[in-house]
Coordinates of N, CA and C in Angstrom, one line a residue:
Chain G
X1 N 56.8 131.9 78.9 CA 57.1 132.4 80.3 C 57.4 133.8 80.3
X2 N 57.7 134.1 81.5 CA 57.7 136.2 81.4 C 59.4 136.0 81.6
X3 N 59.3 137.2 80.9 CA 60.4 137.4 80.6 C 61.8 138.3 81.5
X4 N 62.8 139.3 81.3 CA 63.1 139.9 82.6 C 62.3 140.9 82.6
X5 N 61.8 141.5 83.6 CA 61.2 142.6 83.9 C 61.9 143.7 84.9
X6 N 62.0 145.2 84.5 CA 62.4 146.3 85.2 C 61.4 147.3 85.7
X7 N 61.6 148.0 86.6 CA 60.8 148.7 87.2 C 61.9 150.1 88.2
X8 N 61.3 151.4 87.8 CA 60.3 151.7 87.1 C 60.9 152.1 85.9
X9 N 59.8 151.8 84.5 CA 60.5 151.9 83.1 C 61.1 153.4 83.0
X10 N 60.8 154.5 83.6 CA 61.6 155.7 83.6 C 61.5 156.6 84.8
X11 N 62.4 156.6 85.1 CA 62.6 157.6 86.5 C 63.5 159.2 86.2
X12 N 62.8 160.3 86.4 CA 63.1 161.8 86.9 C 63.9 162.1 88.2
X13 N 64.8 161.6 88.4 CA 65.4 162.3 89.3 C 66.2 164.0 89.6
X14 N 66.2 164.5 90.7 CA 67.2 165.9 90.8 C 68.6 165.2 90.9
X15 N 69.4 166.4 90.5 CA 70.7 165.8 91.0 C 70.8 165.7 92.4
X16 N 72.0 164.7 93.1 CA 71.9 164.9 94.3 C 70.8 163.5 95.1
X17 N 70.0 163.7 94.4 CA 69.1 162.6 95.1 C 69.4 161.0 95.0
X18 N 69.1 160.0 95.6 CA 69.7 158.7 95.5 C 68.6 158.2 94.9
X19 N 68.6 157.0 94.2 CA 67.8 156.0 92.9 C 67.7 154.5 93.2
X20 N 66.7 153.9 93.2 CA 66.6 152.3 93.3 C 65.8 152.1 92.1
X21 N 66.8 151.0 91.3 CA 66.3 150.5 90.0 C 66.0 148.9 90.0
X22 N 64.8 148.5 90.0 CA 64.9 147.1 90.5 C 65.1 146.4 88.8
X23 N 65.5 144.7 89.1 CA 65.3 143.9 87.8 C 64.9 142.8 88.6
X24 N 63.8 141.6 88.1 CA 63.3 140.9 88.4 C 64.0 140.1 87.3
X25 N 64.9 139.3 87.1 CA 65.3 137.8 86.5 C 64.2 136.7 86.1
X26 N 64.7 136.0 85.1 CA 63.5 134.9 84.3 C 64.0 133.9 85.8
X27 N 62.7 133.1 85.9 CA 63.1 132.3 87.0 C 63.7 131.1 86.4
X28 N 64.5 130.9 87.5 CA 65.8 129.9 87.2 C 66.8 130.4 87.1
X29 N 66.8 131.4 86.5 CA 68.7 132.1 86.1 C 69.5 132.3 87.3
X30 N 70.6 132.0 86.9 CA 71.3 132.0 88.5 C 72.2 133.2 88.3
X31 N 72.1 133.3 87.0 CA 73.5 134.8 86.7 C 72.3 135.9 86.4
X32 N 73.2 137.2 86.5 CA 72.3 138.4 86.4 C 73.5 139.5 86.5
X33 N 72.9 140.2 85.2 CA 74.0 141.5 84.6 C 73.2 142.7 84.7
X34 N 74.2 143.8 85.4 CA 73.6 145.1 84.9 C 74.5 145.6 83.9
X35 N 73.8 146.4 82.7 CA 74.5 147.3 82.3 C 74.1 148.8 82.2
X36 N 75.1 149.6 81.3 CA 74.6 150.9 81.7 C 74.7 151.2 79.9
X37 N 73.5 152.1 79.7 CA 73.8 152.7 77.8 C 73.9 153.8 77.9
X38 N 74.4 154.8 77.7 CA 74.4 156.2 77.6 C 74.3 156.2 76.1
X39 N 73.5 157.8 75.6 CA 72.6 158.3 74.4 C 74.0 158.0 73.2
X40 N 73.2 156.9 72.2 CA 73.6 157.0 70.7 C 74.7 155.8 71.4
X41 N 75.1 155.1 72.2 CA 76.4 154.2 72.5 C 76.2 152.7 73.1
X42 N 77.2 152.3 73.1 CA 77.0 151.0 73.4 C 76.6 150.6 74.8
X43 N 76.3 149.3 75.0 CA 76.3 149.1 76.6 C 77.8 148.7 77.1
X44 N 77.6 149.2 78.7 CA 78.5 149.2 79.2 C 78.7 148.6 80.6
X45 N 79.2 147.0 81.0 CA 78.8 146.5 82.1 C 78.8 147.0 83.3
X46 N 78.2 146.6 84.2 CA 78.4 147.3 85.2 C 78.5 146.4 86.4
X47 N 77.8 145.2 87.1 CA 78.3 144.3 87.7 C 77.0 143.0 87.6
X48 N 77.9 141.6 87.9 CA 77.7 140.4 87.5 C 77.5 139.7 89.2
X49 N 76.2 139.2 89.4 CA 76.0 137.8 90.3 C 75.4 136.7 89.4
X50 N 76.2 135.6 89.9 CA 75.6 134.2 90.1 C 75.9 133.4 90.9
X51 N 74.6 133.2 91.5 CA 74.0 132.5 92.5 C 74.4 133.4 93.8
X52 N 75.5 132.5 94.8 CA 75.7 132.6 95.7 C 76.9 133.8 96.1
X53 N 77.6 133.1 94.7 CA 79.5 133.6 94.7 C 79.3 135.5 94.9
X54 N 80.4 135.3 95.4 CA 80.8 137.1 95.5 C 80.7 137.7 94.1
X55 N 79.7 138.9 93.8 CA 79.8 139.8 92.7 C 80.8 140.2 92.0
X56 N 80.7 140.1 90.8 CA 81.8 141.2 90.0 C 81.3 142.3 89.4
X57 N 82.2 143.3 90.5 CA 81.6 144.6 90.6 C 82.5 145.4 90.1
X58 N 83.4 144.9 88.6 CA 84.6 145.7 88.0 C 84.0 146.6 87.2
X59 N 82.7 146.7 87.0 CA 82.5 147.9 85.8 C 81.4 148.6 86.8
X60 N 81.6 149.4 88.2 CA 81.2 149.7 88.8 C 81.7 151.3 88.5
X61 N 81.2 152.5 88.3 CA 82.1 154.0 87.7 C 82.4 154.6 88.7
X62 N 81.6 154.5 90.1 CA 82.0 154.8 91.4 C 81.5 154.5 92.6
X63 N 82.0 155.2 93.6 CA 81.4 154.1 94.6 C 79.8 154.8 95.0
X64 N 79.3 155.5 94.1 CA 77.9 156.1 94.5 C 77.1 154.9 94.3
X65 N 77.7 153.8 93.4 CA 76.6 152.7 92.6 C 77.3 151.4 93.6
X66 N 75.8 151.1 93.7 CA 75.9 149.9 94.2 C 74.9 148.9 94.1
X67 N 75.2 147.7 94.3 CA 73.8 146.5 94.0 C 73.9 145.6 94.6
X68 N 72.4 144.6 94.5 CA 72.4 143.7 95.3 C 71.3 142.2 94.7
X69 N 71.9 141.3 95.3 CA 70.6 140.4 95.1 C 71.3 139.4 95.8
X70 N 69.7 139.1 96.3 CA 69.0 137.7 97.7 C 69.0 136.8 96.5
X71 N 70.1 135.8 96.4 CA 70.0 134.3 95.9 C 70.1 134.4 94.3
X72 N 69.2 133.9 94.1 CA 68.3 134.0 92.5 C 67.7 134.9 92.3
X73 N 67.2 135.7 93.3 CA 66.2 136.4 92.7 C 66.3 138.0 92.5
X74 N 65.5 138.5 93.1 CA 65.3 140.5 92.6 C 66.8 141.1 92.7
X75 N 67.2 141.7 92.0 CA 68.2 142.7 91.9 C 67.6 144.1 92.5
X76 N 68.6 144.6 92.5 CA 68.3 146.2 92.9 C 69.7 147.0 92.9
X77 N 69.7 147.8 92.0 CA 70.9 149.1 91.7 C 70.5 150.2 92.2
X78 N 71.2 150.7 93.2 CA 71.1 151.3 93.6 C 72.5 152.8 93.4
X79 N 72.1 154.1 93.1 CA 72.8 154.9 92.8 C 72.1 156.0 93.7
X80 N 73.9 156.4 94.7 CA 73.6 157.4 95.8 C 73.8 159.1 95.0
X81 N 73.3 160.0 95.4 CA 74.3 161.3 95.2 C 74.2 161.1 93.7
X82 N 72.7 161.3 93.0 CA 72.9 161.2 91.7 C 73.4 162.6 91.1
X83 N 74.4 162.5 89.4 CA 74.9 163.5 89.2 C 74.3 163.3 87.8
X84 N 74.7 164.3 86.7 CA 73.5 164.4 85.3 C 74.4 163.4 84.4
X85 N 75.5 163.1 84.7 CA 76.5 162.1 83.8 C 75.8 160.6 83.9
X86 N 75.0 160.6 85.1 CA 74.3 159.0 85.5 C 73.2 158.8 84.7
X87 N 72.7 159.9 83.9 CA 71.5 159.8 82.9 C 71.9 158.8 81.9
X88 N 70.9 157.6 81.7 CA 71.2 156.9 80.9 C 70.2 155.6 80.9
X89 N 70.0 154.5 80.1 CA 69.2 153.6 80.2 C 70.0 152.7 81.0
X90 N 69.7 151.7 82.2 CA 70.3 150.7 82.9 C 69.3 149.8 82.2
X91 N 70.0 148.4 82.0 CA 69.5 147.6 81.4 C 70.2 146.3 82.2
X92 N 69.2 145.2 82.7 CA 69.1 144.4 83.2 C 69.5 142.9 82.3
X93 N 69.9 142.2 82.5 CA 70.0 140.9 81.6 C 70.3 139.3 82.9
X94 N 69.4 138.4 82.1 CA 70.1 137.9 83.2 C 69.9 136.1 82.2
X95 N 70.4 135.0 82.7 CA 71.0 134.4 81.8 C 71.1 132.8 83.0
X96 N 70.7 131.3 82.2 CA 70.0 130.2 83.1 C 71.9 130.0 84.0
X97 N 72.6 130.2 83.4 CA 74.1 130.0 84.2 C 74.9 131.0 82.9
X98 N 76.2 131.4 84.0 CA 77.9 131.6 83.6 C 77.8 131.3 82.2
X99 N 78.0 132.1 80.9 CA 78.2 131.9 79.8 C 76.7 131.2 78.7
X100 N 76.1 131.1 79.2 CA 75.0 130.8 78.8 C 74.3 132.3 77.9
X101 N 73.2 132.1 76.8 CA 72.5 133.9 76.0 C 71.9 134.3 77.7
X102 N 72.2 135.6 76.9 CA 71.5 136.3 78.3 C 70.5 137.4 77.5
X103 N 69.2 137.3 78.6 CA 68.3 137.6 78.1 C 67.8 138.8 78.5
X104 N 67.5 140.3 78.1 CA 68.2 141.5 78.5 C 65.7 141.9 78.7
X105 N 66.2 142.3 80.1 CA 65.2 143.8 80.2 C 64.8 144.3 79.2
X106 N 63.3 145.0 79.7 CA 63.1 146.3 78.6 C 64.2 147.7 79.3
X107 N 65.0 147.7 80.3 CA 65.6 148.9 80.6 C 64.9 150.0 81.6
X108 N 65.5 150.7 82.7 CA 65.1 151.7 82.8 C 65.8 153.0 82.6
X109 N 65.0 153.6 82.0 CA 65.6 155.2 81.1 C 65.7 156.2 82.4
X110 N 66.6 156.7 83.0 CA 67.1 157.6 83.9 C 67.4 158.8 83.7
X111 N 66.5 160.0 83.9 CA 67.2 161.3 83.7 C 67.8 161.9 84.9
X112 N 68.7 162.7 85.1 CA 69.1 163.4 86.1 C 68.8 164.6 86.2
X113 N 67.9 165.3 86.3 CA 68.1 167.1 85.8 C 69.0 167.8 87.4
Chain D
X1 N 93.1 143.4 77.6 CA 91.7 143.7 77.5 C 90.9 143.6 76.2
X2 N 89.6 143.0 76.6 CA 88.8 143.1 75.5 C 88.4 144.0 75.1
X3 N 88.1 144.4 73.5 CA 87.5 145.5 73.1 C 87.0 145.2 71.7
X4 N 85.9 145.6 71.6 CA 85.0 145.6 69.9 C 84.9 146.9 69.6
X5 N 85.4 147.0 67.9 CA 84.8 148.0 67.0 C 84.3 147.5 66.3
X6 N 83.1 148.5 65.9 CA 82.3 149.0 64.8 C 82.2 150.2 64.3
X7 N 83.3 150.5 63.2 CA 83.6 151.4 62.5 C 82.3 152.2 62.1
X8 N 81.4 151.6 61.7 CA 80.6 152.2 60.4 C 79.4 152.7 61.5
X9 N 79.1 153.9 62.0 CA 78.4 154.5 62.5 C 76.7 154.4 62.5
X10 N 76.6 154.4 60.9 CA 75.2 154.3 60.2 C 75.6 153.8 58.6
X11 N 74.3 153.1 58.0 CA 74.8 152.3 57.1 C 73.1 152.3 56.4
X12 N 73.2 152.5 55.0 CA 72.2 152.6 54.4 C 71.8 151.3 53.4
X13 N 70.5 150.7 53.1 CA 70.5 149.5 52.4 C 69.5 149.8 51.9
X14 N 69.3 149.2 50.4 CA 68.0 149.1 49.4 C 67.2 148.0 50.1
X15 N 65.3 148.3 50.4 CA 65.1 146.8 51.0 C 65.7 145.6 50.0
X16 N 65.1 144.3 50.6 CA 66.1 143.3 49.1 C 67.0 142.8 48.8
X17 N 68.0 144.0 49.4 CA 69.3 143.8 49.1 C 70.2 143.4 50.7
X18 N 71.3 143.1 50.2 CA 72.4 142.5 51.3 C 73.1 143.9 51.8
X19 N 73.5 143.6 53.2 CA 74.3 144.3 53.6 C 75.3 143.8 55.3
X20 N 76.0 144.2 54.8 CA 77.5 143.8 55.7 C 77.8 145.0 56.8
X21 N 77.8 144.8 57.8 CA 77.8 145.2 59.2 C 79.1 144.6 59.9
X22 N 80.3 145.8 59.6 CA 81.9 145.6 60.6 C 81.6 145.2 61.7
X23 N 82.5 144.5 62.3 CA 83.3 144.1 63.6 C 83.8 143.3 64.0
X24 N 85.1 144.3 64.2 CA 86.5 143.6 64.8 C 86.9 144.1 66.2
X25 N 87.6 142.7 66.7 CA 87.7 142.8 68.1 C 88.9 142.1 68.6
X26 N 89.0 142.7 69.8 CA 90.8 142.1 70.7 C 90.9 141.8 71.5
X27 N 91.3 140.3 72.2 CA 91.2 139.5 73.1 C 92.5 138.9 73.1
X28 N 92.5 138.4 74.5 CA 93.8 137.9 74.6 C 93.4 136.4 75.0
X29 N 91.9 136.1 75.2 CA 91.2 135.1 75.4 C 91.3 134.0 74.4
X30 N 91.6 132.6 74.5 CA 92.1 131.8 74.0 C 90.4 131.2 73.4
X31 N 89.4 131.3 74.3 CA 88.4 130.8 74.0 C 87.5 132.0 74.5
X32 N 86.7 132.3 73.4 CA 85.7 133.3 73.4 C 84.1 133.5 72.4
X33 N 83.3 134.0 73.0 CA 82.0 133.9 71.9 C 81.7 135.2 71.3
X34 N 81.2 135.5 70.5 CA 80.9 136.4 69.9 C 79.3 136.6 69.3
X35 N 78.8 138.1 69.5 CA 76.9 138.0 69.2 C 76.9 139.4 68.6
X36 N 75.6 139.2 68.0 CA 75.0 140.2 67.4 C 73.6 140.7 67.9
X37 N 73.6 141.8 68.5 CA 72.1 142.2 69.0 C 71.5 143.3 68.4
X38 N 70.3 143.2 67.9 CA 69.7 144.1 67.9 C 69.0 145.5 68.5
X39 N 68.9 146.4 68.4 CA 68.2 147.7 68.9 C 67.2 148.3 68.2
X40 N 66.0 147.9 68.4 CA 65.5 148.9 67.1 C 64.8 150.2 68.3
X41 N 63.9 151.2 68.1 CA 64.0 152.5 68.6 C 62.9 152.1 69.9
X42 N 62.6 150.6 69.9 CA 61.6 150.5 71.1 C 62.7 150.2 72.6
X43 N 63.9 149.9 71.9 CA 64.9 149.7 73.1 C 65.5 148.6 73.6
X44 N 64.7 147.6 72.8 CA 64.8 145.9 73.6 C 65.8 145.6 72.9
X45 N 66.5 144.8 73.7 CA 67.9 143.6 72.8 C 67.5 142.7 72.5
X46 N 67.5 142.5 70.9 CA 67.1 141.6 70.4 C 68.2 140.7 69.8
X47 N 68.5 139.4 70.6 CA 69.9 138.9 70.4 C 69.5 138.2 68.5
X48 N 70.6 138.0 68.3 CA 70.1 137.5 66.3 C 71.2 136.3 66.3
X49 N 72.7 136.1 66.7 CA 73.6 135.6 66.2 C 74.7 135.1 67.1
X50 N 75.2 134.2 67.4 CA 76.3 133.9 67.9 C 77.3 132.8 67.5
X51 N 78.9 133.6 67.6 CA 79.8 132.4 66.9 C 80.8 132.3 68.4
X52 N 81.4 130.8 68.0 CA 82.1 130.7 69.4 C 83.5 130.4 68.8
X53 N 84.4 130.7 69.4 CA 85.9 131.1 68.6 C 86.5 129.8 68.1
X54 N 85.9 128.4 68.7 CA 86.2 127.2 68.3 C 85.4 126.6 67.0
X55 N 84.1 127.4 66.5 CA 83.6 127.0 65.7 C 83.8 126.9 64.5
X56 N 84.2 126.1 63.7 CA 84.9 126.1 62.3 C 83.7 126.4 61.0
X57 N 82.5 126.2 61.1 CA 81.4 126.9 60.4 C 81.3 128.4 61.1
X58 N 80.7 129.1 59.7 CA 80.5 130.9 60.3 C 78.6 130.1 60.5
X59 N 78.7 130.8 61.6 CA 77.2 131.0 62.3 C 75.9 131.1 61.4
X60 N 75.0 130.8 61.2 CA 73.8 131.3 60.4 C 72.6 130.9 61.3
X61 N 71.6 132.3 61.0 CA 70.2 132.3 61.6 C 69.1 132.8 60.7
X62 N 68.4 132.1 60.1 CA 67.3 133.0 58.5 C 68.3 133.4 58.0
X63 N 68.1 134.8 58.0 CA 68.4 136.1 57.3 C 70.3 136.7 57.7
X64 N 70.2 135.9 58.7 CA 71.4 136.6 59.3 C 72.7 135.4 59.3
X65 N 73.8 136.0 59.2 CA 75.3 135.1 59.2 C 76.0 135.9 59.6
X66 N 77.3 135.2 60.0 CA 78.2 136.0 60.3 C 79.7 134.9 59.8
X67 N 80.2 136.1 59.2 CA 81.5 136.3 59.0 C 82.4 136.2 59.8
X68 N 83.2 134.9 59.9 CA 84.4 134.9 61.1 C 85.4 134.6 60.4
X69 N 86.5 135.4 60.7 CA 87.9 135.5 59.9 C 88.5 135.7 61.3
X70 N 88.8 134.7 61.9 CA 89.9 134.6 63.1 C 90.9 135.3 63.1
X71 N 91.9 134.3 61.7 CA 92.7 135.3 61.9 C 93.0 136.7 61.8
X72 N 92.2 137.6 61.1 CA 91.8 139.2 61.2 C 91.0 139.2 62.2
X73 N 90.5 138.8 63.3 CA 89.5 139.2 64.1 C 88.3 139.8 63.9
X74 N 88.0 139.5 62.6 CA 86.2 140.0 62.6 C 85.6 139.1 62.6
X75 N 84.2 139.9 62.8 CA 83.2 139.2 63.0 C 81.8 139.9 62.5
X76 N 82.2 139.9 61.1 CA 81.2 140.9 60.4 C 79.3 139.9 60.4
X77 N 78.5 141.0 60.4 CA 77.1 140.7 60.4 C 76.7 140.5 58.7
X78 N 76.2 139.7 58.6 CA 75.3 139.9 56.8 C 73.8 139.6 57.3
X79 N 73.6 141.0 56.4 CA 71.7 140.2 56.5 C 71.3 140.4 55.0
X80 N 70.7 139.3 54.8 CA 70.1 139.3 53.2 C 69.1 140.1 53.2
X81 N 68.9 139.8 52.0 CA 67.2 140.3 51.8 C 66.6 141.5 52.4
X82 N 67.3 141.6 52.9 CA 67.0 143.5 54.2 C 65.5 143.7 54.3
X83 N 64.7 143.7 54.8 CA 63.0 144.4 55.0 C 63.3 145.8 55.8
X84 N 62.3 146.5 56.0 CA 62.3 147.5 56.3 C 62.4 147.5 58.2
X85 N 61.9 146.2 58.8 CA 61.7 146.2 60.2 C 63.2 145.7 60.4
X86 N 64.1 145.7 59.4 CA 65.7 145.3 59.9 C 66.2 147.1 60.3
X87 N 65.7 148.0 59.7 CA 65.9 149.2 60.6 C 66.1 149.5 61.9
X88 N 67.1 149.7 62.6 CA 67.5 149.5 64.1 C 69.2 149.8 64.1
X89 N 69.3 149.6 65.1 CA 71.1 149.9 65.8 C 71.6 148.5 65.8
X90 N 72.7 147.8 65.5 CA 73.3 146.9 65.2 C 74.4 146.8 66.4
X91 N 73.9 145.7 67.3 CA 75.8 145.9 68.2 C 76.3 144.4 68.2
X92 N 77.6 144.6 68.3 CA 78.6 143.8 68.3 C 79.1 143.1 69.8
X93 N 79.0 142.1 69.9 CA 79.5 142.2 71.6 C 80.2 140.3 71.7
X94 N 81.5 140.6 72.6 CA 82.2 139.1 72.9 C 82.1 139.6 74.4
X95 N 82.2 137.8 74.8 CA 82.4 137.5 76.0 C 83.7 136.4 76.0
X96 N 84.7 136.4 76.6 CA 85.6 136.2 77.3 C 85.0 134.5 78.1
X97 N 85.3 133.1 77.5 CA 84.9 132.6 77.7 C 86.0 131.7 79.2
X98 N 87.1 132.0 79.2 CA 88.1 131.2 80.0 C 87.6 131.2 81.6
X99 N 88.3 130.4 82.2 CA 87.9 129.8 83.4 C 87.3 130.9 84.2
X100 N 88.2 132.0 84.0 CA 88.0 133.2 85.1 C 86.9 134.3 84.7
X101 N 86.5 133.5 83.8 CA 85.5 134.8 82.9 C 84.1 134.6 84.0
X102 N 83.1 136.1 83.6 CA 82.3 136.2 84.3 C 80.4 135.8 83.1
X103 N 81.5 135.6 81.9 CA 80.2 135.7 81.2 C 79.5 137.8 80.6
X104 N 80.1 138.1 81.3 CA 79.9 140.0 80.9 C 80.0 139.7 79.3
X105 N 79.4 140.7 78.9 CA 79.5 141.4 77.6 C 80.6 142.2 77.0
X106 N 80.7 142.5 76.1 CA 81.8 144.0 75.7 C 80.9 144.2 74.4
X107 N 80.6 145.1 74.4 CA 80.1 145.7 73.3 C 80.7 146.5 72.7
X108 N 80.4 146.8 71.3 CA 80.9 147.7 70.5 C 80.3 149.1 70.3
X109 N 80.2 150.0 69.7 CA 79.4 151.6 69.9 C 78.0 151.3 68.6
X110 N 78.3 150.3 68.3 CA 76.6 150.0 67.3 C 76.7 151.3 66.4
X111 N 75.5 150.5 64.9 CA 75.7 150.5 63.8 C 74.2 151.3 63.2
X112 N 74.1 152.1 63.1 CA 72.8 152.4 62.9 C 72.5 152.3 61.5
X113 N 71.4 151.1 61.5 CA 71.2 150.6 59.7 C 69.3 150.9 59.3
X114 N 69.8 152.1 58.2 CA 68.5 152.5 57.6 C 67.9 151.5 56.4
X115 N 66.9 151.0 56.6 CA 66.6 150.2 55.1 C 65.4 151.0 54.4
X116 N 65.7 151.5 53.2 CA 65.2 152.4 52.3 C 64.0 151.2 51.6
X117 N 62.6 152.3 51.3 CA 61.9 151.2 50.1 C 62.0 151.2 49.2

């Protein structure tokens, strides 16, 4: 079956300009993670739905980022007022329930110039 | 708060041979899991290993184990045999299993392992 998918695999932005990073989830999963990797480091969460329940949006860095998802399905991260510190790969994961392996994106690679 | 280290930055191995990959971690979580993912330079997470803090066996997958010493809180990687496509970034990562948990990750700053021919 297909696996998670992100779109688009790399985006050029100016600074200043705002960013939509979609992730498409394996179907069925009801949880779905973003994270964030900046160069040579680890990942770093950034926010959690499943299913219906209100988001956990604690590893959000500011209020320029924000996201969303209808039910089960498409995600979308969205970052306003991009600045060159937001360069970094976002990587999508998403997982059949709460605590269950979660199964991660190929990522999309974000530059800011 | 949770938090994982991985001391060893980069780490070199003969193919063939064994090598041991740190990590230790701090939780105040009574019940919690612990994984090992891979990175190799195409980008993808490639998950390899998971131990769950109630498990009394240390984890094994092929090539790969892990080392669980509770009471020191590690959770070291071993991979035998080393081949050359085990070259990649090594990370460490727990999740916070209790009622209130969300399932998130915490990862550690990863391990970058060269395997020599």
């Amino acid at each position: 079956g297909a696996g998670v998918s992100q779109s688009p695999s790399n985006k050029v932005t100016e600074k200043g300009k705002d960013v939509e990073l979609r992730c498409d989830p394996i179907s069925g999963h009801t949880a779905l993670y973003w994270y964030r990797q900046r160069l040579g480091q680890g990942l770093e969460f950034l926010i959690y739905f499943q299913g219906n329940s209100a988001p956990d949006k604690s590893g959000l860095p500011s209020d320029r980022f924000s996201a969303e998802r209808t039910g089960e399905s498409v995600s979308t991260l969205t970052i306003q007022r991009t600045q060159q510190e937001d360069s970094a790969v976002y990587l999508c994961a998403s997982s059949l329930g709460t605590g269950d392996e979660q199964y991660f994106g190929p990522g999309t690679r974000l530059t800011v110039t | 708060a949770q938090k994982i280290t991985q001391t060893q930055p980069g780490m070199f191995v003969q193919e063939k041979e064994a090598v041991t990959l740190d990590c230790t971690y701090d939780t105040s979580d009574q019940s919690y899991g612990l994984f090992w993912y891979k990175q190799p330079s195409s980008g993808e997470m490639i998950f390899l290993i998971y131990q769950g803090s109630y498990d009394e066996q240390n984890a094994t997958e092929g090539r790969y184990s892990l080392n669980f010493q509770k009471a020191r809180k590690s959770a070291n990687l071993v991979i035998s045999a080393s081949q050359l496509g085990d070259s990649a970034m090594y990370f460490c990562a727990m999740r916070g299993d209790g009622s209130s948990n969300t399932g998130k990750l915490i990862f550690g700053q990863g391990t970058t392992l060269q395997v020599k021919p």
